[in-house]
PDB file of C-alpha atoms in Angstrom:
ATOM      1  CA  UNK W  23     -66.403 -14.962  58.507  1.00 62.00           C
ATOM      2  CA  UNK W  24     -64.016 -17.896  59.009  1.00 59.00           C
ATOM      3  CA  UNK W  25     -61.585 -16.135  61.183  1.00 58.00           C
ATOM      4  CA  UNK W  26     -64.345 -15.538  63.927  1.00 60.00           C
ATOM      5  CA  UNK W  27     -64.674 -19.437  64.110  1.00 61.00           C
ATOM      6  CA  UNK W  28     -63.458 -20.549  67.424  1.00 59.00           C
ATOM      7  CA  UNK W  29     -62.765 -24.209  66.512  1.00 66.00           C
ATOM      8  CA  UNK W  30     -59.191 -24.322  66.172  1.00 74.00           C
ATOM      9  CA  UNK W  31     -58.656 -21.462  68.504  1.00 78.00           C
ATOM     10  CA  UNK W  32     -57.069 -23.483  71.162  1.00 82.00           C
ATOM     11  CA  UNK W  33     -54.516 -25.115  68.785  1.00 82.00           C
ATOM     12  CA  UNK W  34     -53.673 -21.698  67.442  1.00 84.00           C
ATOM     13  CA  UNK W  35     -53.322 -20.104  70.786  1.00 86.00           C
ATOM     14  CA  UNK W  36     -51.046 -23.098  72.153  1.00 87.00           C
ATOM     15  CA  UNK W  37     -48.879 -22.987  69.051  1.00 89.00           C
ATOM     16  CA  UNK W  38     -48.485 -19.276  68.689  1.00 91.00           C
ATOM     17  CA  UNK W  39     -47.551 -19.122  72.436  1.00 92.00           C
ATOM     18  CA  UNK W  40     -45.161 -22.054  72.071  1.00 91.00           C
ATOM     19  CA  UNK W  41     -43.325 -20.318  69.201  1.00 91.00           C
ATOM     20  CA  UNK W  42     -43.452 -16.909  71.140  1.00 92.00           C
ATOM     21  CA  UNK W  43     -41.971 -18.425  74.342  1.00 92.00           C
ATOM     22  CA  UNK W  44     -39.430 -20.633  73.017  1.00 91.00           C
ATOM     23  CA  UNK W  45     -37.966 -19.691  69.424  1.00 90.00           C
ATOM     24  CA  UNK W  46     -38.218 -16.018  69.431  1.00 89.00           C
ATOM     25  CA  UNK W  47     -36.542 -14.997  72.986  1.00 88.00           C
ATOM     26  CA  UNK W  48     -33.536 -17.208  72.307  1.00 88.00           C
ATOM     27  CA  UNK W  49     -33.048 -15.338  68.922  1.00 88.00           C
ATOM     28  CA  UNK W  50     -33.573 -11.870  70.598  1.00 88.00           C
ATOM     29  CA  UNK W  51     -31.378 -12.737  73.518  1.00 85.00           C
ATOM     30  CA  UNK W  52     -28.609 -13.744  71.262  1.00 86.00           C
ATOM     31  CA  UNK W  53     -28.438  -9.995  70.229  1.00 85.00           C
ATOM     32  CA  UNK W  54     -27.307  -8.742  73.711  1.00 76.00           C
ATOM     33  CA  UNK W  55     -24.166  -7.069  74.256  1.00 68.00           C
ATOM     34  CA  UNK W  56     -21.122  -9.022  75.672  1.00 61.00           C
ATOM     35  CA  UNK W  57     -20.161  -6.718  78.539  1.00 63.00           C
ATOM     36  CA  UNK W  58     -21.817  -5.600  81.653  1.00 62.00           C
ATOM     37  CA  UNK W  59     -21.915  -1.889  81.816  1.00 60.00           C
ATOM     38  CA  UNK W  60     -19.494  -0.709  84.713  1.00 65.00           C
ATOM     39  CA  UNK W  61     -19.583   2.502  86.707  1.00 67.00           C
ATOM     40  CA  UNK W  62     -16.476   4.723  86.200  1.00 69.00           C
ATOM     41  CA  UNK W  63     -14.008   4.495  88.721  1.00 66.00           C
ATOM     42  CA  UNK W  64     -14.050   7.850  90.469  1.00 60.00           C
ATOM     43  CA  UNK W  65     -10.563   7.387  92.063  1.00 65.00           C
ATOM     44  CA  UNK W  66      -8.052   8.472  89.654  1.00 66.00           C
ATOM     45  CA  UNK W  67      -4.718   6.303  89.700  1.00 66.00           C
ATOM     46  CA  UNK W  68      -1.842   8.384  90.759  1.00 68.00           C
ATOM     47  CA  UNK W  69       0.888   8.502  88.271  1.00 72.00           C
ATOM     48  CA  UNK W  70       4.061   7.129  89.857  1.00 73.00           C
ATOM     49  CA  UNK W  71       7.177   8.737  88.108  1.00 72.00           C
ATOM     50  CA  UNK W  72       9.889   6.516  87.281  1.00 74.00           C
ATOM     51  CA  UNK W  73      13.146   7.151  85.771  1.00 75.00           C
ATOM     52  CA  UNK W  74      13.774   5.809  82.534  1.00 75.00           C
ATOM     53  CA  UNK W  75      16.739   3.689  82.519  1.00 73.00           C
ATOM     54  CA  UNK W  76      18.232   5.595  79.604  1.00 73.00           C
ATOM     55  CA  UNK W  77      21.354   4.115  78.240  1.00 60.00           C
TER      56      UNK W  77
ATOM     57  CA  UNK Y  12     -69.429 -23.680  47.264  1.00 43.00           C
ATOM     58  CA  UNK Y  13     -69.446 -20.046  46.269  1.00 50.00           C
ATOM     59  CA  UNK Y  14     -66.218 -18.424  46.749  1.00 63.00           C
ATOM     60  CA  UNK Y  15     -66.394 -15.496  49.016  1.00 73.00           C
ATOM     61  CA  UNK Y  16     -63.839 -12.635  49.764  1.00 75.00           C
ATOM     62  CA  UNK Y  17     -63.508 -14.052  53.330  1.00 76.00           C
ATOM     63  CA  UNK Y  18     -62.122 -17.384  52.195  1.00 73.00           C
ATOM     64  CA  UNK Y  19     -58.634 -15.961  52.398  1.00 75.00           C
ATOM     65  CA  UNK Y  20     -58.794 -15.911  56.022  1.00 76.00           C
ATOM     66  CA  UNK Y  21     -59.812 -19.729  56.558  1.00 73.00           C
ATOM     67  CA  UNK Y  22     -56.453 -21.460  57.249  1.00 68.00           C
ATOM     68  CA  UNK Y  23     -56.254 -24.008  54.418  1.00 68.00           C
ATOM     69  CA  UNK Y  24     -53.976 -27.142  54.641  1.00 63.00           C
ATOM     70  CA  UNK Y  25     -50.997 -27.733  52.448  1.00 64.00           C
ATOM     71  CA  UNK Y  26     -50.360 -31.464  52.248  1.00 60.00           C
ATOM     72  CA  UNK Y  27     -52.131 -32.103  55.636  1.00 61.00           C
ATOM     73  CA  UNK Y  28     -50.242 -29.349  57.443  1.00 71.00           C
ATOM     74  CA  UNK Y  29     -52.531 -26.216  58.406  1.00 81.00           C
ATOM     75  CA  UNK Y  30     -50.990 -23.211  56.755  1.00 83.00           C
ATOM     76  CA  UNK Y  31     -51.295 -21.055  59.861  1.00 86.00           C
ATOM     77  CA  UNK Y  32     -48.778 -23.458  61.628  1.00 87.00           C
ATOM     78  CA  UNK Y  33     -46.370 -23.043  58.740  1.00 87.00           C
ATOM     79  CA  UNK Y  34     -46.871 -19.262  58.941  1.00 89.00           C
ATOM     80  CA  UNK Y  35     -46.137 -19.193  62.694  1.00 91.00           C
ATOM     81  CA  UNK Y  36     -43.208 -21.604  62.634  1.00 91.00           C
ATOM     82  CA  UNK Y  37     -41.258 -20.684  59.629  1.00 91.00           C
ATOM     83  CA  UNK Y  38     -40.369 -16.842  59.610  1.00 91.00           C
ATOM     84  CA  UNK Y  39     -37.903 -17.175  62.314  1.00 92.00           C
ATOM     85  CA  UNK Y  40     -35.491 -18.900  59.689  1.00 91.00           C
ATOM     86  CA  UNK Y  41     -34.889 -15.221  58.675  1.00 91.00           C
ATOM     87  CA  UNK Y  42     -33.423 -14.210  62.037  1.00 91.00           C
ATOM     88  CA  UNK Y  43     -30.194 -15.956  62.389  1.00 90.00           C
ATOM     89  CA  UNK Y  44     -29.082 -16.360  65.936  1.00 88.00           C
ATOM     90  CA  UNK Y  45     -26.439 -13.737  66.786  1.00 84.00           C
ATOM     91  CA  UNK Y  46     -23.090 -14.946  67.098  1.00 82.00           C
ATOM     92  CA  UNK Y  47     -20.427 -13.931  69.751  1.00 78.00           C
ATOM     93  CA  UNK Y  48     -18.131 -12.491  67.186  1.00 81.00           C
ATOM     94  CA  UNK Y  49     -17.290  -8.728  67.556  1.00 80.00           C
ATOM     95  CA  UNK Y  50     -18.628  -7.899  64.012  1.00 84.00           C
ATOM     96  CA  UNK Y  51     -21.559 -10.127  62.634  1.00 86.00           C
ATOM     97  CA  UNK Y  52     -22.784  -9.943  59.044  1.00 90.00           C
ATOM     98  CA  UNK Y  53     -25.153  -7.252  57.886  1.00 92.00           C
ATOM     99  CA  UNK Y  54     -28.426  -9.172  58.557  1.00 92.00           C
ATOM    100  CA  UNK Y  55     -27.539  -9.802  62.075  1.00 91.00           C
ATOM    101  CA  UNK Y  56     -26.188  -6.456  62.618  1.00 90.00           C
ATOM    102  CA  UNK Y  57     -29.368  -4.572  61.367  1.00 92.00           C
ATOM    103  CA  UNK Y  58     -31.618  -6.890  63.386  1.00 92.00           C
ATOM    104  CA  UNK Y  59     -29.599  -6.413  66.431  1.00 90.00           C
ATOM    105  CA  UNK Y  60     -29.661  -2.724  65.990  1.00 90.00           C
ATOM    106  CA  UNK Y  61     -33.465  -2.626  65.503  1.00 91.00           C
ATOM    107  CA  UNK Y  62     -34.031  -4.814  68.641  1.00 92.00           C
ATOM    108  CA  UNK Y  63     -31.800  -2.837  70.917  1.00 89.00           C
ATOM    109  CA  UNK Y  64     -32.880   0.433  69.655  1.00 90.00           C
ATOM    110  CA  UNK Y  65     -36.534  -0.559  69.970  1.00 91.00           C
ATOM    111  CA  UNK Y  66     -36.152  -2.178  73.597  1.00 91.00           C
ATOM    112  CA  UNK Y  67     -34.374   1.082  74.614  1.00 90.00           C
ATOM    113  CA  UNK Y  68     -37.136   3.380  73.422  1.00 91.00           C
ATOM    114  CA  UNK Y  69     -39.863   1.179  74.774  1.00 91.00           C
ATOM    115  CA  UNK Y  70     -38.172   0.864  78.344  1.00 91.00           C
ATOM    116  CA  UNK Y  71     -37.792   4.670  78.707  1.00 91.00           C
ATOM    117  CA  UNK Y  72     -41.039   5.526  80.409  1.00 90.00           C
ATOM    118  CA  UNK Y  73     -41.003   2.363  82.440  1.00 90.00           C
ATOM    119  CA  UNK Y  74     -39.518   2.082  85.931  1.00 87.00           C
ATOM    120  CA  UNK Y  75     -37.005  -0.436  86.946  1.00 87.00           C
ATOM    121  CA  UNK Y  76     -39.723  -3.082  87.521  1.00 86.00           C
ATOM    122  CA  UNK Y  77     -41.141  -2.856  84.188  1.00 88.00           C
ATOM    123  CA  UNK Y  78     -37.613  -3.636  82.753  1.00 90.00           C
ATOM    124  CA  UNK Y  79     -38.190  -7.226  83.592  1.00 90.00           C
ATOM    125  CA  UNK Y  80     -40.569  -7.128  80.719  1.00 91.00           C
ATOM    126  CA  UNK Y  81     -37.859  -6.001  78.149  1.00 91.00           C
ATOM    127  CA  UNK Y  82     -37.405  -9.500  76.516  1.00 91.00           C
ATOM    128  CA  UNK Y  83     -41.016 -10.347  76.374  1.00 93.00           C
ATOM    129  CA  UNK Y  84     -41.982  -7.025  74.764  1.00 93.00           C
ATOM    130  CA  UNK Y  85     -39.094  -7.121  72.389  1.00 93.00           C
ATOM    131  CA  UNK Y  86     -40.021 -10.646  71.388  1.00 93.00           C
ATOM    132  CA  UNK Y  87     -43.608  -9.819  70.929  1.00 93.00           C
ATOM    133  CA  UNK Y  88     -42.829  -6.899  68.537  1.00 93.00           C
ATOM    134  CA  UNK Y  89     -40.491  -9.006  66.565  1.00 93.00           C
ATOM    135  CA  UNK Y  90     -43.218 -11.721  66.397  1.00 94.00           C
ATOM    136  CA  UNK Y  91     -45.934  -9.234  65.287  1.00 93.00           C
ATOM    137  CA  UNK Y  92     -44.128  -7.205  62.966  1.00 93.00           C
ATOM    138  CA  UNK Y  93     -42.448 -10.085  61.077  1.00 93.00           C
ATOM    139  CA  UNK Y  94     -45.864 -11.904  60.707  1.00 93.00           C
ATOM    140  CA  UNK Y  95     -47.669  -8.788  59.585  1.00 93.00           C
ATOM    141  CA  UNK Y  96     -45.093  -7.989  57.056  1.00 92.00           C
ATOM    142  CA  UNK Y  97     -44.679 -11.410  55.542  1.00 92.00           C
ATOM    143  CA  UNK Y  98     -48.467 -11.799  55.222  1.00 90.00           C
ATOM    144  CA  UNK Y  99     -48.443  -8.902  52.822  1.00 90.00           C
ATOM    145  CA  UNK Y 100     -46.544 -11.081  50.208  1.00 90.00           C
ATOM    146  CA  UNK Y 101     -48.991 -12.881  47.705  1.00 86.00           C
ATOM    147  CA  UNK Y 102     -49.974 -16.402  48.434  1.00 84.00           C
ATOM    148  CA  UNK Y 103     -49.092 -16.089  52.181  1.00 86.00           C
ATOM    149  CA  UNK Y 104     -51.395 -16.510  55.181  1.00 87.00           C
ATOM    150  CA  UNK Y 105     -51.306 -13.906  57.913  1.00 90.00           C
ATOM    151  CA  UNK Y 106     -51.819 -15.509  61.339  1.00 90.00           C
ATOM    152  CA  UNK Y 107     -52.642 -12.013  62.948  1.00 90.00           C
ATOM    153  CA  UNK Y 108     -55.944 -11.894  61.075  1.00 89.00           C
ATOM    154  CA  UNK Y 109     -57.101 -14.627  63.252  1.00 86.00           C
ATOM    155  CA  UNK Y 110     -58.971 -13.259  66.245  1.00 86.00           C
ATOM    156  CA  UNK Y 111     -58.130 -16.262  68.253  1.00 86.00           C
ATOM    157  CA  UNK Y 112     -54.309 -15.504  68.081  1.00 90.00           C
ATOM    158  CA  UNK Y 113     -54.601 -11.806  68.669  1.00 92.00           C
ATOM    159  CA  UNK Y 114     -56.860 -12.323  71.754  1.00 91.00           C
ATOM    160  CA  UNK Y 115     -54.671 -15.099  72.777  1.00 92.00           C
ATOM    161  CA  UNK Y 116     -51.910 -12.609  73.180  1.00 93.00           C
ATOM    162  CA  UNK Y 117     -53.909  -9.609  74.278  1.00 93.00           C
ATOM    163  CA  UNK Y 118     -55.899 -11.227  77.115  1.00 94.00           C
ATOM    164  CA  UNK Y 119     -53.084 -13.055  79.039  1.00 94.00           C
ATOM    165  CA  UNK Y 120     -50.544 -10.096  78.862  1.00 94.00           C
ATOM    166  CA  UNK Y 121     -53.068  -7.437  79.809  1.00 94.00           C
ATOM    167  CA  UNK Y 122     -54.261  -9.644  82.659  1.00 94.00           C
ATOM    168  CA  UNK Y 123     -50.547 -10.301  83.654  1.00 93.00           C
ATOM    169  CA  UNK Y 124     -50.132  -6.309  84.031  1.00 93.00           C
ATOM    170  CA  UNK Y 125     -53.378  -6.005  86.025  1.00 93.00           C
ATOM    171  CA  UNK Y 126     -52.491  -8.700  88.357  1.00 93.00           C
ATOM    172  CA  UNK Y 127     -49.040  -7.444  88.898  1.00 92.00           C
ATOM    173  CA  UNK Y 128     -50.675  -4.074  89.690  1.00 91.00           C
ATOM    174  CA  UNK Y 129     -52.993  -5.650  91.986  1.00 91.00           C
ATOM    175  CA  UNK Y 130     -50.498  -7.786  94.029  1.00 91.00           C
ATOM    176  CA  UNK Y 131     -47.811  -5.222  94.335  1.00 89.00           C
ATOM    177  CA  UNK Y 132     -49.500  -2.012  94.685  1.00 89.00           C
ATOM    178  CA  UNK Y 133     -53.250  -2.513  94.995  1.00 89.00           C
ATOM    179  CA  UNK Y 134     -53.998   0.916  96.185  1.00 89.00           C
ATOM    180  CA  UNK Y 135     -52.325   2.630  93.238  1.00 88.00           C
ATOM    181  CA  UNK Y 136     -53.703   0.016  90.925  1.00 88.00           C
ATOM    182  CA  UNK Y 137     -57.327   0.882  92.105  1.00 88.00           C
ATOM    183  CA  UNK Y 138     -56.407   4.582  92.270  1.00 87.00           C
ATOM    184  CA  UNK Y 139     -56.240   4.545  88.516  1.00 85.00           C
ATOM    185  CA  UNK Y 140     -59.959   4.094  88.442  1.00 85.00           C
ATOM    186  CA  UNK Y 141     -60.612   7.574  89.460  1.00 85.00           C
ATOM    187  CA  UNK Y 142     -58.896  10.503  87.670  1.00 83.00           C
ATOM    188  CA  UNK Y 143     -57.607  13.316  89.775  1.00 83.00           C
ATOM    189  CA  UNK Y 144     -59.642  16.410  90.116  1.00 83.00           C
ATOM    190  CA  UNK Y 145     -62.908  14.725  89.548  1.00 83.00           C
ATOM    191  CA  UNK Y 146     -65.784  16.634  90.866  1.00 88.00           C
ATOM    192  CA  UNK Y 147     -67.505  14.750  93.669  1.00 88.00           C
ATOM    193  CA  UNK Y 148     -71.009  14.166  92.245  1.00 89.00           C
ATOM    194  CA  UNK Y 149     -69.339  12.564  89.222  1.00 88.00           C
ATOM    195  CA  UNK Y 150     -67.239  10.005  91.128  1.00 89.00           C
ATOM    196  CA  UNK Y 151     -69.422   6.996  91.093  1.00 89.00           C
ATOM    197  CA  UNK Y 152     -70.254   7.262  87.476  1.00 90.00           C
ATOM    198  CA  UNK Y 153     -66.573   7.831  86.677  1.00 90.00           C
ATOM    199  CA  UNK Y 154     -65.494   4.792  88.556  1.00 90.00           C
ATOM    200  CA  UNK Y 155     -67.855   2.740  86.712  1.00 91.00           C
ATOM    201  CA  UNK Y 156     -66.739   4.127  83.391  1.00 91.00           C
ATOM    202  CA  UNK Y 157     -63.021   3.651  84.221  1.00 91.00           C
ATOM    203  CA  UNK Y 158     -63.753  -0.064  85.264  1.00 92.00           C
ATOM    204  CA  UNK Y 159     -65.560  -0.797  81.894  1.00 93.00           C
ATOM    205  CA  UNK Y 160     -62.651   0.987  80.126  1.00 92.00           C
ATOM    206  CA  UNK Y 161     -60.162  -1.273  82.118  1.00 92.00           C
ATOM    207  CA  UNK Y 162     -61.923  -4.453  80.996  1.00 93.00           C
ATOM    208  CA  UNK Y 163     -62.443  -3.318  77.526  1.00 94.00           C
ATOM    209  CA  UNK Y 164     -58.586  -2.848  77.007  1.00 93.00           C
ATOM    210  CA  UNK Y 165     -57.847  -6.481  76.076  1.00 93.00           C
ATOM    211  CA  UNK Y 166     -60.718  -6.714  73.737  1.00 94.00           C
ATOM    212  CA  UNK Y 167     -59.669  -3.502  71.993  1.00 93.00           C
ATOM    213  CA  UNK Y 168     -56.086  -4.608  71.921  1.00 92.00           C
ATOM    214  CA  UNK Y 169     -56.908  -7.971  70.101  1.00 92.00           C
ATOM    215  CA  UNK Y 170     -59.767  -6.670  67.867  1.00 93.00           C
ATOM    216  CA  UNK Y 171     -57.677  -3.534  66.709  1.00 93.00           C
ATOM    217  CA  UNK Y 172     -55.048  -5.704  65.283  1.00 93.00           C
ATOM    218  CA  UNK Y 173     -57.314  -8.215  63.776  1.00 92.00           C
ATOM    219  CA  UNK Y 174     -59.652  -5.608  62.137  1.00 92.00           C
ATOM    220  CA  UNK Y 175     -56.744  -3.634  60.865  1.00 92.00           C
ATOM    221  CA  UNK Y 176     -54.998  -6.431  59.129  1.00 92.00           C
ATOM    222  CA  UNK Y 177     -58.338  -8.197  58.027  1.00 91.00           C
ATOM    223  CA  UNK Y 178     -59.629  -4.882  56.511  1.00 91.00           C
ATOM    224  CA  UNK Y 179     -56.167  -4.367  54.646  1.00 91.00           C
ATOM    225  CA  UNK Y 180     -56.198  -7.550  53.312  1.00 90.00           C
ATOM    226  CA  UNK Y 181     -59.728  -7.544  52.093  1.00 90.00           C
ATOM    227  CA  UNK Y 182     -59.282  -4.266  50.539  1.00 90.00           C
ATOM    228  CA  UNK Y 183     -56.220  -5.437  48.709  1.00 89.00           C
ATOM    229  CA  UNK Y 184     -58.084  -8.509  47.454  1.00 88.00           C
ATOM    230  CA  UNK Y 185     -61.211  -6.408  46.513  1.00 89.00           C
ATOM    231  CA  UNK Y 186     -59.053  -3.769  44.470  1.00 89.00           C
ATOM    232  CA  UNK Y 187     -56.886  -6.585  42.826  1.00 89.00           C
ATOM    233  CA  UNK Y 188     -60.144  -8.251  41.725  1.00 89.00           C
ATOM    234  CA  UNK Y 189     -61.405  -4.933  40.375  1.00 87.00           C
ATOM    235  CA  UNK Y 190     -58.258  -4.482  38.430  1.00 88.00           C
ATOM    236  CA  UNK Y 191     -58.482  -7.928  37.070  1.00 87.00           C
ATOM    237  CA  UNK Y 192     -61.998  -7.777  35.973  1.00 87.00           C
ATOM    238  CA  UNK Y 193     -61.716  -4.319  34.442  1.00 87.00           C
ATOM    239  CA  UNK Y 194     -58.721  -5.047  32.532  1.00 86.00           C
ATOM    240  CA  UNK Y 195     -60.245  -6.532  29.293  1.00 87.00           C
ATOM    241  CA  UNK Y 196     -63.092  -4.030  29.453  1.00 86.00           C
ATOM    242  CA  UNK Y 197     -61.724  -0.829  30.393  1.00 85.00           C
ATOM    243  CA  UNK Y 198     -58.040  -0.728  30.485  1.00 84.00           C
ATOM    244  CA  UNK Y 199     -57.493   2.902  31.512  1.00 86.00           C
ATOM    245  CA  UNK Y 200     -59.673   2.613  34.343  1.00 86.00           C
ATOM    246  CA  UNK Y 201     -57.964  -0.679  35.290  1.00 85.00           C
ATOM    247  CA  UNK Y 202     -54.496   1.065  35.261  1.00 87.00           C
ATOM    248  CA  UNK Y 203     -55.896   3.763  37.445  1.00 88.00           C
ATOM    249  CA  UNK Y 204     -57.046   1.098  39.955  1.00 87.00           C
ATOM    250  CA  UNK Y 205     -53.780  -0.674  39.677  1.00 87.00           C
ATOM    251  CA  UNK Y 206     -52.157   2.672  40.738  1.00 89.00           C
ATOM    252  CA  UNK Y 207     -54.561   2.918  43.711  1.00 88.00           C
ATOM    253  CA  UNK Y 208     -53.696  -0.866  44.568  1.00 87.00           C
ATOM    254  CA  UNK Y 209     -50.008   0.157  44.680  1.00 89.00           C
ATOM    255  CA  UNK Y 210     -50.789   2.972  47.009  1.00 87.00           C
ATOM    256  CA  UNK Y 211     -52.723   0.797  49.196  1.00 88.00           C
ATOM    257  CA  UNK Y 212     -50.129  -1.750  49.343  1.00 89.00           C
ATOM    258  CA  UNK Y 213     -47.674   0.923  50.681  1.00 89.00           C
ATOM    259  CA  UNK Y 214     -50.312   1.923  53.220  1.00 88.00           C
ATOM    260  CA  UNK Y 215     -50.622  -1.676  54.257  1.00 87.00           C
ATOM    261  CA  UNK Y 216     -46.958  -2.022  54.761  1.00 89.00           C
ATOM    262  CA  UNK Y 217     -47.088   1.001  57.134  1.00 89.00           C
ATOM    263  CA  UNK Y 218     -50.172  -0.338  58.797  1.00 88.00           C
ATOM    264  CA  UNK Y 219     -48.519  -3.566  59.331  1.00 88.00           C
ATOM    265  CA  UNK Y 220     -45.705  -2.061  61.008  1.00 89.00           C
ATOM    266  CA  UNK Y 221     -47.689   0.441  63.006  1.00 89.00           C
ATOM    267  CA  UNK Y 222     -50.351  -2.000  64.175  1.00 88.00           C
ATOM    268  CA  UNK Y 223     -47.458  -4.281  65.672  1.00 86.00           C
ATOM    269  CA  UNK Y 224     -45.759  -1.215  67.440  1.00 88.00           C
ATOM    270  CA  UNK Y 225     -49.224   0.070  68.853  1.00 89.00           C
ATOM    271  CA  UNK Y 226     -50.029  -3.243  70.162  1.00 88.00           C
ATOM    272  CA  UNK Y 227     -46.595  -3.630  72.088  1.00 90.00           C
ATOM    273  CA  UNK Y 228     -46.787   0.237  73.182  1.00 89.00           C
ATOM    274  CA  UNK Y 229     -50.203  -0.122  74.683  1.00 89.00           C
ATOM    275  CA  UNK Y 230     -49.132  -3.233  76.633  1.00 89.00           C
ATOM    276  CA  UNK Y 231     -46.004  -1.213  77.843  1.00 90.00           C
ATOM    277  CA  UNK Y 232     -48.248   1.567  78.919  1.00 88.00           C
ATOM    278  CA  UNK Y 233     -50.651  -0.698  80.897  1.00 87.00           C
ATOM    279  CA  UNK Y 234     -47.511  -2.131  82.525  1.00 87.00           C
ATOM    280  CA  UNK Y 235     -46.370   1.308  83.313  1.00 87.00           C
ATOM    281  CA  UNK Y 236     -49.541   2.060  85.107  1.00 85.00           C
ATOM    282  CA  UNK Y 237     -49.346  -0.973  87.138  1.00 85.00           C
ATOM    283  CA  UNK Y 238     -45.644  -1.893  87.884  1.00 83.00           C
TER     284      UNK Y 238
END
């Protein structure tokens, strides 16, 4: 069977790993989300009352 | 030179360029690099959805150390599933039918998981060779068996993918030849065979996706044991 022939195996190995290490991760990485997930601030901000300066 | 059914797996050349090189290098034009826009087009959105969802699911059983492999495993999945699916189109060449390519991915990645396990937690890694609760007289035999099963993993990984895809492509070619030969002689039988060919092609689509997934899943499992 021709695909059990080891002759170009090294070229195949090299080329496929080259593509696998360079092209694909750049494309996959570009799908990452833009923001870092942050933990919720447990401290609630105190609402400061202010008087509306109604006219 | 007699044509045999295995000739489809010999990488031919098109104008001096080996077909396997084109088959490995070209599919990535179908994956546009995602932009930094808030909303992308449909293709990028669906690819991003798939990649993120898949990585999420794959990382679920892994500890934090295993999450370093997220990009590698996601890339591997994209690589395998694209190549498998494109190979089902007529007149294409499927590089994953080549044992060299599959072993070229299986052996280094499996070896990486083993080496990581041996370096970071050698006791735990070696402890996997003896399942819990083994009766004492069975211990030596079981260690030998588990070691053999450990070393057979890369072989099984590579050969599984190769054999599944090769067998599928061979079957498609065989049955298609049968339809072609039967058409002038017995048209009804030819039509039934064509229906079988259609069902087989659907099966091959499923096999293409499943085999890619199984490859990556097993690697993640080997990583889970060792990381």
